[in-house]
């Protein structure tokens, strides 16, 4: 029954064009039960082998060694993955920045590298879905609550004000700021920049308009 449930769910999540790593998370408890049943059956069959069954010491140690042999490699890989520095990239495309995580990671970076900056805005594109703001809002609330850092989220150029610090990771938004503002760069990290907005640039007047 568990196999049927797991296979059916895998088929269900394989249908959408977009697939995220956590789509299979609800299956983990069921997969754990399936693996546990398999390991338990395997241990019982091995212990039933005459040469092992006749030796009490080997029989008692056999189960531990089997579990250790099966679980040690994935645990070791998990420890290495957790200990490794997070490059904020996709596991399936290590050269590609994960746009869903980069803003939050930059906010964490600024807390560590720019502790004297206690107030800034995150300038980002409006999300297609509200939940795409969740990571930014998590760091916003965490930094405000734990570190008393005031953070605002803005997605309209009209909201920007001279004198404020702006954290930007999207290339088009960085181009917009550089085209419309005189800035001072306070920090660069990966594809993110922390700007201090000095003043708005005067709009460029086309020569044709001057002759009218």
PDB file of C-alpha atoms in Angstrom:
ATOM      1  CA  UNK A   1       0.000   0.000   0.000  1.00  0.00           C
ATOM      2  CA  UNK A   2       2.820   2.399   0.883  1.00  0.00           C
ATOM      3  CA  UNK A   3       4.532   1.652  -2.434  1.00  0.00           C
ATOM      4  CA  UNK A   4       1.342   2.463  -4.327  1.00  0.00           C
ATOM      5  CA  UNK A   5       0.897   5.728  -2.409  1.00  0.00           C
ATOM      6  CA  UNK A   6       4.506   6.788  -3.015  1.00  0.00           C
ATOM      7  CA  UNK A   7       4.423   5.876  -6.715  1.00  0.00           C
ATOM      8  CA  UNK A   8       1.119   7.718  -7.198  1.00  0.00           C
ATOM      9  CA  UNK A   9       2.436  10.866  -5.533  1.00  0.00           C
ATOM     10  CA  UNK A  10       5.640  10.809  -7.593  1.00  0.00           C
ATOM     11  CA  UNK A  11       3.538  10.593 -10.747  1.00  0.00           C
ATOM     12  CA  UNK A  12       1.428  13.525  -9.543  1.00  0.00           C
ATOM     13  CA  UNK A  13       4.374  15.864  -8.875  1.00  0.00           C
ATOM     14  CA  UNK A  14       6.106  14.851 -12.114  1.00  0.00           C
ATOM     15  CA  UNK A  15       3.288  16.385 -14.172  1.00  0.00           C
ATOM     16  CA  UNK A  16       3.963  20.159 -13.652  1.00  0.00           C
ATOM     17  CA  UNK A  17       6.623  21.768 -15.829  1.00  0.00           C
ATOM     18  CA  UNK A  18       8.164  23.506 -12.787  1.00  0.00           C
ATOM     19  CA  UNK A  19       9.529  21.169 -10.133  1.00  0.00           C
ATOM     20  CA  UNK A  20      10.997  22.304  -6.823  1.00  0.00           C
ATOM     21  CA  UNK A  21      13.162  20.309  -4.441  1.00  0.00           C
ATOM     22  CA  UNK A  22      10.626  20.274  -1.616  1.00  0.00           C
ATOM     23  CA  UNK A  23       7.723  18.922  -3.675  1.00  0.00           C
ATOM     24  CA  UNK A  24       8.576  15.415  -2.495  1.00  0.00           C
ATOM     25  CA  UNK A  25       8.845  16.392   1.213  1.00  0.00           C
ATOM     26  CA  UNK A  26       5.367  15.000   2.148  1.00  0.00           C
ATOM     27  CA  UNK A  27       6.571  11.571   1.027  1.00  0.00           C
ATOM     28  CA  UNK A  28       9.518  11.366   3.425  1.00  0.00           C
ATOM     29  CA  UNK A  29       7.581   9.726   6.315  1.00  0.00           C
ATOM     30  CA  UNK A  30       6.149   7.083   3.963  1.00  0.00           C
ATOM     31  CA  UNK A  31       9.523   6.458   2.309  1.00  0.00           C
ATOM     32  CA  UNK A  32      11.057   6.090   5.782  1.00  0.00           C
ATOM     33  CA  UNK A  33       8.506   3.401   6.647  1.00  0.00           C
ATOM     34  CA  UNK A  34       9.153   1.583   3.368  1.00  0.00           C
ATOM     35  CA  UNK A  35      12.912   1.624   3.970  1.00  0.00           C
ATOM     36  CA  UNK A  36      12.467   0.539   7.613  1.00  0.00           C
ATOM     37  CA  UNK A  37      10.306  -2.431   6.582  1.00  0.00           C
ATOM     38  CA  UNK A  38      12.872  -3.422   3.951  1.00  0.00           C
ATOM     39  CA  UNK A  39      15.803  -3.153   6.396  1.00  0.00           C
ATOM     40  CA  UNK A  40      13.938  -5.088   9.105  1.00  0.00           C
ATOM     41  CA  UNK A  41      13.133  -7.894   6.656  1.00  0.00           C
ATOM     42  CA  UNK A  42      16.739  -7.941   5.419  1.00  0.00           C
ATOM     43  CA  UNK A  43      18.148  -8.164   8.955  1.00  0.00           C
ATOM     44  CA  UNK A  44      15.813 -11.022   9.897  1.00  0.00           C
ATOM     45  CA  UNK A  45      16.771 -13.010   6.786  1.00  0.00           C
ATOM     46  CA  UNK A  46      20.495 -12.479   7.386  1.00  0.00           C
ATOM     47  CA  UNK A  47      20.178 -13.469  11.049  1.00  0.00           C
ATOM     48  CA  UNK A  48      18.393 -16.629   9.936  1.00  0.00           C
ATOM     49  CA  UNK A  49      21.443 -17.807   7.975  1.00  0.00           C
ATOM     50  CA  UNK A  50      22.677 -20.907   9.873  1.00  0.00           C
ATOM     51  CA  UNK A  51      26.287 -19.777  10.319  1.00  0.00           C
ATOM     52  CA  UNK A  52      25.104 -16.464  11.787  1.00  0.00           C
ATOM     53  CA  UNK A  53      22.194 -17.881  13.783  1.00  0.00           C
ATOM     54  CA  UNK A  54      24.539 -20.306  15.542  1.00  0.00           C
ATOM     55  CA  UNK A  55      26.866 -17.543  16.755  1.00  0.00           C
ATOM     56  CA  UNK A  56      25.183 -15.309  19.339  1.00  0.00           C
ATOM     57  CA  UNK A  57      27.746 -12.496  19.113  1.00  0.00           C
ATOM     58  CA  UNK A  58      27.598 -12.267  15.321  1.00  0.00           C
ATOM     59  CA  UNK A  59      23.812 -12.498  15.413  1.00  0.00           C
ATOM     60  CA  UNK A  60      23.568  -9.567  17.847  1.00  0.00           C
ATOM     61  CA  UNK A  61      26.069  -7.401  15.966  1.00  0.00           C
ATOM     62  CA  UNK A  62      24.756  -8.205  12.479  1.00  0.00           C
ATOM     63  CA  UNK A  63      21.746  -5.905  12.716  1.00  0.00           C
ATOM     64  CA  UNK A  64      23.849  -2.945  13.860  1.00  0.00           C
ATOM     65  CA  UNK A  65      26.414  -3.466  11.091  1.00  0.00           C
ATOM     66  CA  UNK A  66      23.725  -3.712   8.410  1.00  0.00           C
ATOM     67  CA  UNK A  67      22.014  -0.512   9.579  1.00  0.00           C
ATOM     68  CA  UNK A  68      25.386   1.249   9.796  1.00  0.00           C
ATOM     69  CA  UNK A  69      26.361   0.133   6.282  1.00  0.00           C
ATOM     70  CA  UNK A  70      23.051   1.307   4.808  1.00  0.00           C
ATOM     71  CA  UNK A  71      22.691   4.616   6.640  1.00  0.00           C
ATOM     72  CA  UNK A  72      26.276   5.830   7.069  1.00  0.00           C
ATOM     73  CA  UNK A  73      26.825   6.925   3.415  1.00  0.00           C
ATOM     74  CA  UNK A  74      23.691   9.138   3.137  1.00  0.00           C
ATOM     75  CA  UNK A  75      24.306  10.631   6.598  1.00  0.00           C
ATOM     76  CA  UNK A  76      27.900  11.367   5.614  1.00  0.00           C
ATOM     77  CA  UNK A  77      26.756  13.062   2.399  1.00  0.00           C
ATOM     78  CA  UNK A  78      24.210  15.107   4.351  1.00  0.00           C
ATOM     79  CA  UNK A  79      26.861  16.269   6.823  1.00  0.00           C
ATOM     80  CA  UNK A  80      29.155  17.302   3.961  1.00  0.00           C
ATOM     81  CA  UNK A  81      26.317  19.170   2.230  1.00  0.00           C
ATOM     82  CA  UNK A  82      25.317  21.027   5.400  1.00  0.00           C
ATOM     83  CA  UNK A  83      28.912  21.895   6.302  1.00  0.00           C
ATOM     84  CA  UNK A  84      29.675  23.119   2.788  1.00  0.00           C
ATOM     85  CA  UNK A  85      29.367  26.850   2.188  1.00  0.00           C
ATOM     86  CA  UNK A  86      26.028  27.660   0.583  1.00  0.00           C
ATOM     87  CA  UNK A  87      26.689  29.289  -2.789  1.00  0.00           C
ATOM     88  CA  UNK A  88      22.967  30.177  -3.235  1.00  0.00           C
ATOM     89  CA  UNK A  89      22.772  28.199  -6.462  1.00  0.00           C
ATOM     90  CA  UNK A  90      20.509  25.451  -7.757  1.00  0.00           C
ATOM     91  CA  UNK A  91      21.641  21.897  -7.035  1.00  0.00           C
ATOM     92  CA  UNK A  92      20.883  20.949 -10.647  1.00  0.00           C
ATOM     93  CA  UNK A  93      22.653  24.057 -12.039  1.00  0.00           C
ATOM     94  CA  UNK A  94      25.560  25.089  -9.769  1.00  0.00           C
ATOM     95  CA  UNK A  95      26.407  28.022 -12.031  1.00  0.00           C
ATOM     96  CA  UNK A  96      22.906  29.540 -11.756  1.00  0.00           C
ATOM     97  CA  UNK A  97      21.981  31.815  -8.834  1.00  0.00           C
ATOM     98  CA  UNK A  98      18.804  30.795  -7.008  1.00  0.00           C
ATOM     99  CA  UNK A  99      16.647  33.914  -7.405  1.00  0.00           C
ATOM    100  CA  UNK A 100      14.226  32.761  -4.714  1.00  0.00           C
ATOM    101  CA  UNK A 101      16.957  32.711  -2.053  1.00  0.00           C
ATOM    102  CA  UNK A 102      19.458  35.367  -3.075  1.00  0.00           C
ATOM    103  CA  UNK A 103      17.720  38.377  -1.495  1.00  0.00           C
ATOM    104  CA  UNK A 104      17.411  36.698   1.892  1.00  0.00           C
ATOM    105  CA  UNK A 105      21.011  35.500   1.730  1.00  0.00           C
ATOM    106  CA  UNK A 106      22.170  39.042   0.909  1.00  0.00           C
ATOM    107  CA  UNK A 107      20.236  40.412   3.890  1.00  0.00           C
ATOM    108  CA  UNK A 108      22.024  37.896   6.113  1.00  0.00           C
ATOM    109  CA  UNK A 109      25.349  38.867   4.517  1.00  0.00           C
ATOM    110  CA  UNK A 110      24.704  42.571   5.200  1.00  0.00           C
ATOM    111  CA  UNK A 111      24.007  41.866   8.855  1.00  0.00           C
ATOM    112  CA  UNK A 112      27.429  40.223   9.165  1.00  0.00           C
ATOM    113  CA  UNK A 113      29.473  42.532   6.923  1.00  0.00           C
ATOM    114  CA  UNK A 114      27.718  45.893   7.421  1.00  0.00           C
ATOM    115  CA  UNK A 115      26.640  45.910  11.087  1.00  0.00           C
ATOM    116  CA  UNK A 116      26.592  49.719  11.256  1.00  0.00           C
ATOM    117  CA  UNK A 117      23.866  49.985   8.609  1.00  0.00           C
ATOM    118  CA  UNK A 118      20.691  49.662  10.660  1.00  0.00           C
ATOM    119  CA  UNK A 119      18.103  50.651   8.069  1.00  0.00           C
ATOM    120  CA  UNK A 120      17.702  49.886   4.370  1.00  0.00           C
ATOM    121  CA  UNK A 121      15.208  48.850   1.713  1.00  0.00           C
ATOM    122  CA  UNK A 122      15.132  45.711  -0.408  1.00  0.00           C
ATOM    123  CA  UNK A 123      14.274  46.744  -3.973  1.00  0.00           C
ATOM    124  CA  UNK A 124      12.793  43.790  -5.829  1.00  0.00           C
ATOM    125  CA  UNK A 125      10.388  43.006  -8.636  1.00  0.00           C
ATOM    126  CA  UNK A 126       6.754  42.382  -7.642  1.00  0.00           C
ATOM    127  CA  UNK A 127       6.317  38.613  -7.231  1.00  0.00           C
ATOM    128  CA  UNK A 128       3.967  36.631  -9.430  1.00  0.00           C
ATOM    129  CA  UNK A 129       2.843  34.787  -6.312  1.00  0.00           C
ATOM    130  CA  UNK A 130       2.679  36.210  -2.787  1.00  0.00           C
ATOM    131  CA  UNK A 131       4.585  33.255  -1.321  1.00  0.00           C
ATOM    132  CA  UNK A 132       7.653  34.248  -3.355  1.00  0.00           C
ATOM    133  CA  UNK A 133       8.108  37.069  -0.819  1.00  0.00           C
ATOM    134  CA  UNK A 134       8.208  34.614   2.091  1.00  0.00           C
ATOM    135  CA  UNK A 135      11.978  34.328   2.291  1.00  0.00           C
ATOM    136  CA  UNK A 136      12.535  38.086   2.193  1.00  0.00           C
ATOM    137  CA  UNK A 137       9.832  38.602   4.820  1.00  0.00           C
ATOM    138  CA  UNK A 138      11.367  35.904   7.021  1.00  0.00           C
ATOM    139  CA  UNK A 139      14.724  37.690   7.121  1.00  0.00           C
ATOM    140  CA  UNK A 140      13.010  41.074   7.405  1.00  0.00           C
ATOM    141  CA  UNK A 141      11.121  40.045  10.543  1.00  0.00           C
ATOM    142  CA  UNK A 142      14.013  38.059  11.968  1.00  0.00           C
ATOM    143  CA  UNK A 143      16.494  40.929  11.611  1.00  0.00           C
ATOM    144  CA  UNK A 144      14.003  43.467  12.928  1.00  0.00           C
ATOM    145  CA  UNK A 145      13.113  41.319  15.949  1.00  0.00           C
ATOM    146  CA  UNK A 146      16.559  39.970  16.843  1.00  0.00           C
ATOM    147  CA  UNK A 147      18.885  42.747  15.684  1.00  0.00           C
ATOM    148  CA  UNK A 148      16.686  45.858  15.572  1.00  0.00           C
ATOM    149  CA  UNK A 149      17.478  46.421  11.880  1.00  0.00           C
ATOM    150  CA  UNK A 150      14.737  48.305  10.037  1.00  0.00           C
ATOM    151  CA  UNK A 151      14.063  46.802   6.599  1.00  0.00           C
ATOM    152  CA  UNK A 152      11.479  47.838   4.040  1.00  0.00           C
ATOM    153  CA  UNK A 153      10.428  46.039   0.856  1.00  0.00           C
ATOM    154  CA  UNK A 154       9.943  48.213  -2.226  1.00  0.00           C
ATOM    155  CA  UNK A 155       9.143  47.377  -5.840  1.00  0.00           C
ATOM    156  CA  UNK A 156       8.353  50.784  -7.356  1.00  0.00           C
ATOM    157  CA  UNK A 157      11.007  53.315  -8.321  1.00  0.00           C
ATOM    158  CA  UNK A 158       8.733  56.119  -7.084  1.00  0.00           C
ATOM    159  CA  UNK A 159       9.123  54.734  -3.555  1.00  0.00           C
ATOM    160  CA  UNK A 160      12.892  55.276  -3.510  1.00  0.00           C
ATOM    161  CA  UNK A 161      14.229  58.273  -1.613  1.00  0.00           C
ATOM    162  CA  UNK A 162      17.535  60.106  -1.638  1.00  0.00           C
ATOM    163  CA  UNK A 163      19.738  59.241   1.313  1.00  0.00           C
ATOM    164  CA  UNK A 164      18.476  55.702   1.872  1.00  0.00           C
ATOM    165  CA  UNK A 165      20.306  52.431   1.413  1.00  0.00           C
ATOM    166  CA  UNK A 166      18.924  50.063  -1.221  1.00  0.00           C
ATOM    167  CA  UNK A 167      19.727  46.331  -1.505  1.00  0.00           C
ATOM    168  CA  UNK A 168      19.246  45.048  -5.072  1.00  0.00           C
ATOM    169  CA  UNK A 169      19.950  41.660  -6.663  1.00  0.00           C
ATOM    170  CA  UNK A 170      17.976  41.861  -9.917  1.00  0.00           C
ATOM    171  CA  UNK A 171      20.085  43.071 -12.862  1.00  0.00           C
ATOM    172  CA  UNK A 172      17.298  45.097 -14.504  1.00  0.00           C
ATOM    173  CA  UNK A 173      16.610  46.913 -11.239  1.00  0.00           C
ATOM    174  CA  UNK A 174      20.311  47.644 -10.810  1.00  0.00           C
ATOM    175  CA  UNK A 175      20.354  49.119 -14.319  1.00  0.00           C
ATOM    176  CA  UNK A 176      17.315  51.230 -13.444  1.00  0.00           C
ATOM    177  CA  UNK A 177      18.964  52.615 -10.324  1.00  0.00           C
ATOM    178  CA  UNK A 178      22.236  53.376 -12.115  1.00  0.00           C
ATOM    179  CA  UNK A 179      20.344  55.127 -14.910  1.00  0.00           C
ATOM    180  CA  UNK A 180      18.244  57.309 -12.615  1.00  0.00           C
ATOM    181  CA  UNK A 181      20.318  57.881  -9.504  1.00  0.00           C
ATOM    182  CA  UNK A 182      23.717  59.106  -8.425  1.00  0.00           C
ATOM    183  CA  UNK A 183      24.823  56.342  -6.085  1.00  0.00           C
ATOM    184  CA  UNK A 184      27.559  55.206  -3.764  1.00  0.00           C
ATOM    185  CA  UNK A 185      28.186  51.458  -3.667  1.00  0.00           C
ATOM    186  CA  UNK A 186      28.479  50.258  -0.070  1.00  0.00           C
ATOM    187  CA  UNK A 187      28.719  46.493  -0.610  1.00  0.00           C
ATOM    188  CA  UNK A 188      28.872  43.942  -3.429  1.00  0.00           C
ATOM    189  CA  UNK A 189      28.188  40.237  -2.973  1.00  0.00           C
ATOM    190  CA  UNK A 190      27.572  37.739  -5.758  1.00  0.00           C
ATOM    191  CA  UNK A 191      25.085  39.523  -8.068  1.00  0.00           C
ATOM    192  CA  UNK A 192      23.749  41.792  -5.289  1.00  0.00           C
ATOM    193  CA  UNK A 193      24.653  45.399  -4.510  1.00  0.00           C
ATOM    194  CA  UNK A 194      23.923  47.712  -1.592  1.00  0.00           C
ATOM    195  CA  UNK A 195      23.573  51.266  -2.878  1.00  0.00           C
ATOM    196  CA  UNK A 196      23.388  54.539  -1.017  1.00  0.00           C
ATOM    197  CA  UNK A 197      21.153  56.802  -3.085  1.00  0.00           C
ATOM    198  CA  UNK A 198      22.664  60.277  -3.302  1.00  0.00           C
ATOM    199  CA  UNK A 199      20.331  62.162  -5.638  1.00  0.00           C
ATOM    200  CA  UNK A 200      18.144  61.652  -8.665  1.00  0.00           C
ATOM    201  CA  UNK A 201      19.791  62.314 -11.989  1.00  0.00           C
ATOM    202  CA  UNK A 202      18.310  65.066 -14.119  1.00  0.00           C
ATOM    203  CA  UNK A 203      16.203  63.625 -16.960  1.00  0.00           C
ATOM    204  CA  UNK A 204      18.011  63.571 -20.289  1.00  0.00           C
ATOM    205  CA  UNK A 205      16.519  66.173 -22.635  1.00  0.00           C
ATOM    206  CA  UNK A 206      16.579  65.108 -26.263  1.00  0.00           C
ATOM    207  CA  UNK A 207      18.164  67.677 -28.674  1.00  0.00           C
ATOM    208  CA  UNK A 208      15.007  67.657 -30.803  1.00  0.00           C
ATOM    209  CA  UNK A 209      13.032  68.934 -27.833  1.00  0.00           C
ATOM    210  CA  UNK A 210      15.442  71.819 -27.265  1.00  0.00           C
ATOM    211  CA  UNK A 211      14.798  73.180 -30.776  1.00  0.00           C
ATOM    212  CA  UNK A 212      11.034  73.279 -30.373  1.00  0.00           C
TER     213      UNK A 212
END
